Amino acid sequence: MSMIDAIQLFAEILNNLKKGSINLDSPLEEFVIRACGNDLAYIDNRGEAKQKYGFDFWLGLDGDQLKAQGIEKRLLYSESQQFPDFLFKAKKTGEKYVGGSLIELKDSKGGSIASFNSTVPTKYKSLEEIDVINGNNLVSRIAAVKDGKLARNKQYSRFERRCFYLIRTHKGSEKVKISIVDGSFFETVPKEHLFYQMFLNVLRKHLEKNQVKISEETIKKVEEALSHVTDQTIIASSQMIEKASVKPRLRIMAEVHPEGNPHSTFYPEITEDSFNLILQPSPETIKLKKELPAQIPEIEVFSIHHKRNGEHIVFQFKKNAQLTRFVQ
């Protein structure tokens, strides 16, 4: 159930490719809105969704609900420029939250994945973490309106949501590749380790630049101290500095190493003119390997070996294949 949103998105995009309502050169926003618009709890560019694609994100909602969450009229059809680009509606199985996945778009005319300008790509993120990354709670407030009663529980903002990335490289060329990528593909080391090692690297570079020599014993003590700097929500929050008239805030950004790019030459199985769903193996994925091809015979299923994070399973559709309707 944790991957239900990504599976639905993949299947519905294939349906739209078959109908010709989109193609591999269509805007990525259009991919998502036409496929799953009614299942979204957050759209960042709500104005474009309505003006370009005829999708009214607020349709059917009571104005009092919006007012209760402090959502002003000016925010209704604007581009908020918050993270993420899209958020699926949450669901509940018993007492457990499922769904509510994040979808972030990355579009590039070259072979590299566009930089992550607001956060480090990971497998999971909670709404609490999203609010800190953004420096405000707008995404949470809008999602709460769309999710209604499900948002009243304290766990709503704390449960870990799956992160998926809809990436396109070589946009507008015959080499185009598009994939829905599990956040696990990018999170090859725990983000907590990544953060403190980043600060340690910065220190080492400064010591080298200033020709300052420190014993290895001291470096180890510094590393031990920095190993406690692991919480992105704290790192990204504004800091109060004594006597300072400004509150500095670190914005975490990330670039993808070629081995972490499924569209790079490290993974020749991801072919040009293809649309892919790339998932980390799990009991759910293993089951999907049998079920999805039975419903969409045109897709190929195979594994690729991540150079830094092991096996990932690929569900691939090639442009020249004739699609059939996905039956839910």
CSV table of C-alpha atoms in Angstrom, one decimal, residues 10 13-20 22-24 271-276 293 296-301 315-325:
chain,number,residue,atom,x,y,z
A,10,PHE,CA,2.3,5.3,-13.6
A,13,ILE,CA,0.0,8.3,-17.4
A,14,LEU,CA,0.2,5.2,-19.6
A,15,ASN,CA,-3.5,5.5,-20.3
A,16,ASN,CA,-3.1,9.1,-21.3
A,17,LEU,CA,-0.2,8.3,-23.6
A,18,LYS,CA,-2.4,5.8,-25.3
A,19,LYS,CA,-5.3,8.3,-25.7
A,20,GLY,CA,-2.9,10.9,-27.1
A,22,ILE,CA,-0.2,13.7,-23.6
A,23,ASN,CA,3.1,12.7,-25.2
A,24,LEU,CA,6.7,12.4,-23.9
A,271,THR,CA,16.5,3.2,-23.0
A,272,GLU,CA,15.7,6.4,-25.0
A,273,ASP,CA,12.1,7.2,-25.7
A,274,SER,CA,10.9,5.3,-22.7
A,275,PHE,CA,8.7,5.9,-19.6
A,276,ASN,CA,9.6,4.0,-16.5
A,293,PRO,CA,2.4,-6.9,-16.7
A,296,ILE,CA,-0.5,-3.9,-19.2
A,297,PRO,CA,1.2,-6.5,-21.4
A,298,GLU,CA,3.2,-3.8,-23.3
A,299,ILE,CA,5.5,-3.1,-20.3
A,300,GLU,CA,8.8,-4.8,-19.7
A,301,VAL,CA,9.9,-5.7,-16.2
A,315,PHE,CA,8.6,-1.3,-15.2
A,316,GLN,CA,9.3,0.1,-18.7
A,317,PHE,CA,7.1,1.3,-21.5
A,318,LYS,CA,8.8,2.1,-24.8
A,319,LYS,CA,7.3,4.8,-27.0
A,320,ASN,CA,6.7,2.5,-30.0
A,321,ALA,CA,4.7,0.0,-27.9
A,322,GLN,CA,0.9,0.0,-28.3
A,323,LEU,CA,-0.7,0.6,-25.0
A,324,THR,CA,-3.8,-1.0,-23.6
A,325,ARG,CA,-6.2,0.4,-21.0
